[in-house]
Coordinates of C-alpha atoms in Angstrom, one line a residue:
X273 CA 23.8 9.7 31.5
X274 CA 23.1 6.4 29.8
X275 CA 22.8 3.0 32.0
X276 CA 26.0 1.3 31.5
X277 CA 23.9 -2.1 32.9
X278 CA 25.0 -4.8 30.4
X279 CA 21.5 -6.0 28.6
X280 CA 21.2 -9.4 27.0
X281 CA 19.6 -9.5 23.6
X282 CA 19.1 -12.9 22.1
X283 CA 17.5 -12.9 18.5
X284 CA 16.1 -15.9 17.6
X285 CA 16.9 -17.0 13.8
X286 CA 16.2 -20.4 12.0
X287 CA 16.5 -21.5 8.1
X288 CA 14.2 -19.0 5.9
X289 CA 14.7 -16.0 8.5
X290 CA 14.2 -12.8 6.9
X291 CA 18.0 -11.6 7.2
X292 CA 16.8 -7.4 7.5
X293 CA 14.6 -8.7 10.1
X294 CA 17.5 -9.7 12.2
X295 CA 20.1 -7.2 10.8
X296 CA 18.3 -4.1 11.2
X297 CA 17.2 -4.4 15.0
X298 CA 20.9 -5.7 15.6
X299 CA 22.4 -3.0 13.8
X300 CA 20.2 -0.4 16.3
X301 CA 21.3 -1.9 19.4
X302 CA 25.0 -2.3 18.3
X303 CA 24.8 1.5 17.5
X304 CA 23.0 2.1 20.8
X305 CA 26.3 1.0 22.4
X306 CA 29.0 3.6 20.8
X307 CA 26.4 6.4 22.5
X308 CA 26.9 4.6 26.2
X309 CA 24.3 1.6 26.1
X310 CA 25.7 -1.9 26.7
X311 CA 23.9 -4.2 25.0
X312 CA 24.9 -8.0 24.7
X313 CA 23.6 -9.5 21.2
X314 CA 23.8 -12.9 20.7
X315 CA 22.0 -15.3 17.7
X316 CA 20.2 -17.9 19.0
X317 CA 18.6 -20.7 17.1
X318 CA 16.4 -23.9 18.1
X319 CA 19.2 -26.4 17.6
X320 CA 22.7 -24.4 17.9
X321 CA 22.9 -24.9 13.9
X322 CA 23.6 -22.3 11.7
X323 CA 20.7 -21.3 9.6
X324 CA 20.3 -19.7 6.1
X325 CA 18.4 -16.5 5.7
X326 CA 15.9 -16.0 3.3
X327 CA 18.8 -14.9 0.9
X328 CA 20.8 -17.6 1.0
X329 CA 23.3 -15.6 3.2
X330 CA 24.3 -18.4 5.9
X331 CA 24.1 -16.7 9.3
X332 CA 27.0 -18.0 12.0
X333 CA 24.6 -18.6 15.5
X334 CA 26.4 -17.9 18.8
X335 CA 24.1 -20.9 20.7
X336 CA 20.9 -23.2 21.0
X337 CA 17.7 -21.6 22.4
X338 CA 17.8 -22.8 26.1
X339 CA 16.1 -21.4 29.6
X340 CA 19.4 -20.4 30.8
X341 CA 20.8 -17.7 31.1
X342 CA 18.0 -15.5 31.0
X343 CA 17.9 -12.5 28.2
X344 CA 16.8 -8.8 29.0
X345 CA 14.8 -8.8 25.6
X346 CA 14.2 -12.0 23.4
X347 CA 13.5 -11.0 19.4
X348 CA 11.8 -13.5 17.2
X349 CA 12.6 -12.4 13.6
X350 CA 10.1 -13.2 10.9
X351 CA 9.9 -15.3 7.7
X352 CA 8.2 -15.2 4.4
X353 CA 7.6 -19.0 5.2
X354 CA 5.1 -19.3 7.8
X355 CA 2.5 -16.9 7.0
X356 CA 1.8 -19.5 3.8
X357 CA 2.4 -22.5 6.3
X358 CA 2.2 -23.6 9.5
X359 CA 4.4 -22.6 12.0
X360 CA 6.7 -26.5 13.2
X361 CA 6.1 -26.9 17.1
X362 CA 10.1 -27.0 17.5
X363 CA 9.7 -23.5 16.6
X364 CA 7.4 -22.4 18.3
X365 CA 9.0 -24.5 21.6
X366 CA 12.2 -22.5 20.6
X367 CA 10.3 -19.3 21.0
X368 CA 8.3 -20.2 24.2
X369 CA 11.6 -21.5 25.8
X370 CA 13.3 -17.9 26.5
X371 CA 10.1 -16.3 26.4
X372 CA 9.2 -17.2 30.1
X373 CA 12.6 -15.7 31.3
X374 CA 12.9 -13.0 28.9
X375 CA 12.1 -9.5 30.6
X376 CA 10.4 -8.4 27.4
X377 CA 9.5 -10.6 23.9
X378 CA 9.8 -8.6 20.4
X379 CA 8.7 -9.7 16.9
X380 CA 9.6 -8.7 13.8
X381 CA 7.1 -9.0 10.8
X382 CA 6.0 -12.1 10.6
X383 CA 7.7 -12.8 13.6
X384 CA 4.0 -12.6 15.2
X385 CA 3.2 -16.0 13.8
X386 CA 5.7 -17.8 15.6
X387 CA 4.8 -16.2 18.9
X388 CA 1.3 -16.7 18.3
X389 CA 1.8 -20.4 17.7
X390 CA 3.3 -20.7 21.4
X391 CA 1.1 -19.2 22.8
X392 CA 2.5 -15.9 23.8
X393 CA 0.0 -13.2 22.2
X394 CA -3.2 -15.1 23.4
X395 CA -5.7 -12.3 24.8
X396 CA -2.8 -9.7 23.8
X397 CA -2.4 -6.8 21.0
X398 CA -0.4 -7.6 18.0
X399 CA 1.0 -5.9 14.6
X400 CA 2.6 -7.3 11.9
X401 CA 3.2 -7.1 8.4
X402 CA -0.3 -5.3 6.8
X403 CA -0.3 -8.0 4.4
X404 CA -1.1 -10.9 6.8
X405 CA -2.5 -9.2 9.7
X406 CA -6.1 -10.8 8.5
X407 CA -3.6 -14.2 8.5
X408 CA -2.4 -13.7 12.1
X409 CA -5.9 -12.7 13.4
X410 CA -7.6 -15.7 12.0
X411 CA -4.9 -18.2 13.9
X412 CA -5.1 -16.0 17.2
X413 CA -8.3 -15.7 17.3
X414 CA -7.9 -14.3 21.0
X415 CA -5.4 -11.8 20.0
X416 CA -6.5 -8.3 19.1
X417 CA -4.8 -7.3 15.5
X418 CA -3.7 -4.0 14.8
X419 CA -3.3 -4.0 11.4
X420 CA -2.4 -0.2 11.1
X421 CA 0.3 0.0 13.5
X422 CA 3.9 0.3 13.0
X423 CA 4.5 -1.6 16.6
X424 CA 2.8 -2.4 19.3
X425 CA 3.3 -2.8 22.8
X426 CA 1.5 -5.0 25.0
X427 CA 3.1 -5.3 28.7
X428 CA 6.1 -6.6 28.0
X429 CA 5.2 -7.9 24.8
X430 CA 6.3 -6.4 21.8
X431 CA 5.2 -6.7 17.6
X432 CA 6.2 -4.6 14.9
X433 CA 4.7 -4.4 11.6
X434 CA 6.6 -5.5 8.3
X435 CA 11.0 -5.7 7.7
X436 CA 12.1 -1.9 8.5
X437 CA 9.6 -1.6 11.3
X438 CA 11.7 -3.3 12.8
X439 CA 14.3 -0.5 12.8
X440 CA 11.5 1.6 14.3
X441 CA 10.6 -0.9 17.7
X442 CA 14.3 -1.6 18.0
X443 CA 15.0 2.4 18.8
X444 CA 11.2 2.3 21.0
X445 CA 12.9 -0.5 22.9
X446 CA 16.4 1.7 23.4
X447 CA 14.6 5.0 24.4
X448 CA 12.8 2.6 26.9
X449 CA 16.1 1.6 28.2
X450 CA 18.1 5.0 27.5
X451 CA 16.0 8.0 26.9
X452 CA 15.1 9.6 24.4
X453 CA 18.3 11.5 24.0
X454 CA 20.2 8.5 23.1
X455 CA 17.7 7.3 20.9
X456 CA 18.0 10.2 19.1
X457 CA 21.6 9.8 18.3
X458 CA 20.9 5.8 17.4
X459 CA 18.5 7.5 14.7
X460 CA 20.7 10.1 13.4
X461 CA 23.8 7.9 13.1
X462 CA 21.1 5.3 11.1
X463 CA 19.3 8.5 9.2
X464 CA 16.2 6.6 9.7
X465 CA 13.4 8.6 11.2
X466 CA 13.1 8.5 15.7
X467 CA 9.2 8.2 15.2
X468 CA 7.7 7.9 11.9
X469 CA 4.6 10.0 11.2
X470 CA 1.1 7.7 10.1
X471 CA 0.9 3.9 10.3
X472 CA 1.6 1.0 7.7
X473 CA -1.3 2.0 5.6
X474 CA 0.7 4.6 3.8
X475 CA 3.3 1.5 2.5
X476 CA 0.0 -0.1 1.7
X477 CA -0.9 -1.6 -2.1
X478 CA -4.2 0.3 -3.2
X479 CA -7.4 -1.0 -1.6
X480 CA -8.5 -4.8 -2.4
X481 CA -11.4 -5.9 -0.6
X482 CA -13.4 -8.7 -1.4
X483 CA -15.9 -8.2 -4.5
X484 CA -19.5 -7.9 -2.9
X485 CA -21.5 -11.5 -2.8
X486 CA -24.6 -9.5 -4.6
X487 CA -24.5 -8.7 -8.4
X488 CA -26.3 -5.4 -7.6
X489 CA -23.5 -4.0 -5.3
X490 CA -20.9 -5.4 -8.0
X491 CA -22.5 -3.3 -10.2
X492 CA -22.3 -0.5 -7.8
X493 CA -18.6 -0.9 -7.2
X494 CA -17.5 -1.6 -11.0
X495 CA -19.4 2.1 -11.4
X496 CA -17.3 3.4 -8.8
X497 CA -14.3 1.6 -9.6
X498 CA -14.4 2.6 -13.5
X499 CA -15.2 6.5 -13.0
X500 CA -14.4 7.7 -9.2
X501 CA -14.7 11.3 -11.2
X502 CA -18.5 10.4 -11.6
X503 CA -21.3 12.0 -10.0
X504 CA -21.5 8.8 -7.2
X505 CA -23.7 10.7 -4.4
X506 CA -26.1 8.4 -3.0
X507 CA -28.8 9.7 -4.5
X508 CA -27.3 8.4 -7.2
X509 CA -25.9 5.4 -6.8
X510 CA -29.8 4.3 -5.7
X511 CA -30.7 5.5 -8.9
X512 CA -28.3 2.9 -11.2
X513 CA -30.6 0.3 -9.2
X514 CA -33.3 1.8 -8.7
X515 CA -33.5 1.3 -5.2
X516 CA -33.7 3.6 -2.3
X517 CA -31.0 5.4 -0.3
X518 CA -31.6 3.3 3.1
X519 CA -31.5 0.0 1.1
X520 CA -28.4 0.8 -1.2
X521 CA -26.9 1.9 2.6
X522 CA -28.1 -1.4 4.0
X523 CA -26.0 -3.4 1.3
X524 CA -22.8 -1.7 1.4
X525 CA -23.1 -1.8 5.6
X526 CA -24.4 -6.0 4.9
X527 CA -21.3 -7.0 2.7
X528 CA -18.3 -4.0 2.8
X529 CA -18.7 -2.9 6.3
X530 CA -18.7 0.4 5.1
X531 CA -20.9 3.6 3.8
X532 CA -21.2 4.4 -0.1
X533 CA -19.7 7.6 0.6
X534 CA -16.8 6.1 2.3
X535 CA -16.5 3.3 -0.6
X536 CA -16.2 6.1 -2.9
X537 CA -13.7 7.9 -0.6
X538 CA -11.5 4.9 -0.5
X539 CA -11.5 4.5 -4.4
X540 CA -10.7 7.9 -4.7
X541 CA -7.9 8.3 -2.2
X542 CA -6.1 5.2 -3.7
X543 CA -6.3 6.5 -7.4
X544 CA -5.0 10.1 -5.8
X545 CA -2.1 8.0 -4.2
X546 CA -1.4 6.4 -7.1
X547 CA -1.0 9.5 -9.5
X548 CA 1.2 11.3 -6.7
X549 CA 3.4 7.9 -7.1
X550 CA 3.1 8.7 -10.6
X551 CA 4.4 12.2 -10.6
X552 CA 1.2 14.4 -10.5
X553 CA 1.0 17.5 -8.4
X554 CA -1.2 17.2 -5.3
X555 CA -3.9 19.5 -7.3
X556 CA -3.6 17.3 -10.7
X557 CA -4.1 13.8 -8.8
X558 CA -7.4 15.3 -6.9
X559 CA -8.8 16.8 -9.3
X560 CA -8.2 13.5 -11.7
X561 CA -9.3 11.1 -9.1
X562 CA -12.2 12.8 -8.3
X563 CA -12.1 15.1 -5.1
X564 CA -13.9 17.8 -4.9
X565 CA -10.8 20.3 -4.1
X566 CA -7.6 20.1 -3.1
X567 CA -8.7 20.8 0.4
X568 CA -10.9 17.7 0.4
X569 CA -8.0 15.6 -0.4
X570 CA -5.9 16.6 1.8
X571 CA -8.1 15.6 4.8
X572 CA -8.7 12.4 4.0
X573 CA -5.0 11.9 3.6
X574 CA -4.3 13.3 7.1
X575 CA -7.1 10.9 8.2
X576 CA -5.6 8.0 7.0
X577 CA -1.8 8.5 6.8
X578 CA -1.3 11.6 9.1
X579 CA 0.3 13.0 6.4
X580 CA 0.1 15.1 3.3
X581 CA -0.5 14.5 -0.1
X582 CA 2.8 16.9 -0.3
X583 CA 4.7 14.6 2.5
X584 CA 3.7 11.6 0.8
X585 CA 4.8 12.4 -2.5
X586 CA 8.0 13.5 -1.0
X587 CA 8.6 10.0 0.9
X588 CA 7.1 7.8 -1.8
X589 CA 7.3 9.6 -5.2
X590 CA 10.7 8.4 -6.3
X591 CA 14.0 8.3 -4.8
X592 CA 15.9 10.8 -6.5
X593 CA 16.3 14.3 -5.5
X594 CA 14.3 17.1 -7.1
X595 CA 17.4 18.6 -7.5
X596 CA 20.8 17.9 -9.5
X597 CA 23.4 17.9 -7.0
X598 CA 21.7 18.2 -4.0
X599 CA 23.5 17.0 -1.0
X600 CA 22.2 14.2 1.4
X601 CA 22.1 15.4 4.7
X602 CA 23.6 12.8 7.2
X603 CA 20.7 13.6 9.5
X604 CA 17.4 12.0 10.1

């Protein structure tokens, strides 16, 4: 039996907020009610004024951001805005206000950036959108970025990672209050997935690190880039520079934070993930982007994503169905 106890949801909103970063949760908790929950949502921003979403859609607020009364759960939404600039202290006041009285503080996306400019993930774990998480990390400097994670949860602070995630901490934060069961429904009626398999790498664009500082390891990684089919063992690789193993290993450790092996693997797996969004079969794209085997492939995709090549081509290959006239199941 569900808890019938009326919870108090504000959102916080302002001009540029991200409008599926507000709708989405809302939409979960005003769907946890028909299944027994009682939640209260109200839009709050800092001044009482209605704002403009990202969109240009004008969103109606219900009140100002003030101490009183006090919410159950207080959701900043993100912005497209302030990961490029900084976030302006009346926001971040407008965050901090409720904050202290809230019984537990969400963010959406970008989200993060407003409670890290009050304050509030100081010494804390965080997500947000894989994108900026190098962005939020580098302005909370004492808060520990998970850049992987779909949402994190801190005490009884809460991040997600980028717009639908959203969707995902919204039903975490209703099992929390409901169980599991009730969740369930929230999901189904939504046909979004209860608990998503992997973290936000599989959304991810291919891999885009920083070219190495050295022209030698450019060289390296040009090779690599250019041909992942190659022979690029370490042997190898020492070879184009006629170095040895330990000091080629030194270089890659120095400036990539990685292994040659692993730098190879990486190349590889995003060239594999790109043929799957292409259309290949799982044993066309690792055979064309190098893998030994099928088998080989497959691992480092369960390593990464926690899926398979076969699952990810499923969620990410195209949106149509294989099939002409295959029905769409109203279930997650």
């Amino acid at each position: 039996m569900a808890d019938a106890t009326p919870h108090g949801v504000a959102i916080l909103v302002y001009d540029g907020v991200t409008l599926l970063d507000v709708a989405g949760p809302a939409e979960v908790f005003k769907e946890a009610n028909r299944f027994g929950a009682d939640y209260r949502i109200v839009l709050l921003s800092p001044t009482g004024a209605d704002v403009t979403s990202n969109l240009g859609v004008r969103i109606a607020v219900d009140g100002a951001v003030s101490s009183e009364p006090a919410f159950g759960t207080l959701v900043v939404a993100g912005s497209d805005l302030y990961p490029r600039t900084r976030v302006p202290a009346d926001l971040a006041d407008a965050a901090r206000t409720p904050a202290a009285m809230a019984g537990r503080v969400a963010s959406i996306c970008t989200g993060a950036f407003v409670l890290a400019a009050a304050g509030l993930l100081d010494g804390k774990r965080a997500t947000t959108h894989w994108k900026v998480a190098h962005e939020l990390a580098a302005r909370c400097p004492t808060c520990r970025v998970e850049p992987d994670a779909i949402y994190v949860r801190d005490g009884a602070m809460y991040t997600s990672a980028g717009v639908t995630a959203g969707i995902d901490l919204a039903l975490a934060l209703v099992e929390e209050d409901h169980g599991p069961g009730l969740a369930r429904d929230v999901a189904r009626a939504l046909v979004v997935y209860m608990q998503r398999a992997g973290g936000q790498s599989q959304f991810s664009a291919p891999l885009q690190g920083p070219p190495p500082r050295s022209s030698a390891l450019r060289k390296i990684t040009d090779l690599v880039t250019a041909d992942p089919c190659g022979n690029h063992s370490l042997g190898e690789l020492a070879k184009h520079l006629n170095v040895s193993t330990r000091h080629l290993t030194r270089l890659f450790r120095d400036e990539l934070s990685t292994t040659p092996a692993r730098y190879v693997e990486n190349i590889r797996f995003d060239m594999a993930r790109a043929l799957l969004d292409q259309g290949h079969t799982a044993t066309q794209a690792a055979a064309l982007a190098g893998f030994p085997s099928y088998e080989s492939m497959r691992r480092v995709f369960a390593r990464k994503l926690s899926i398979s090549p076969a699952a990810y081509q499923r969620r990410f290959g195209t949106t149509r169905r294989a099939e002409a006239g295959q029905v769409v199941s109203g279930r997650a």
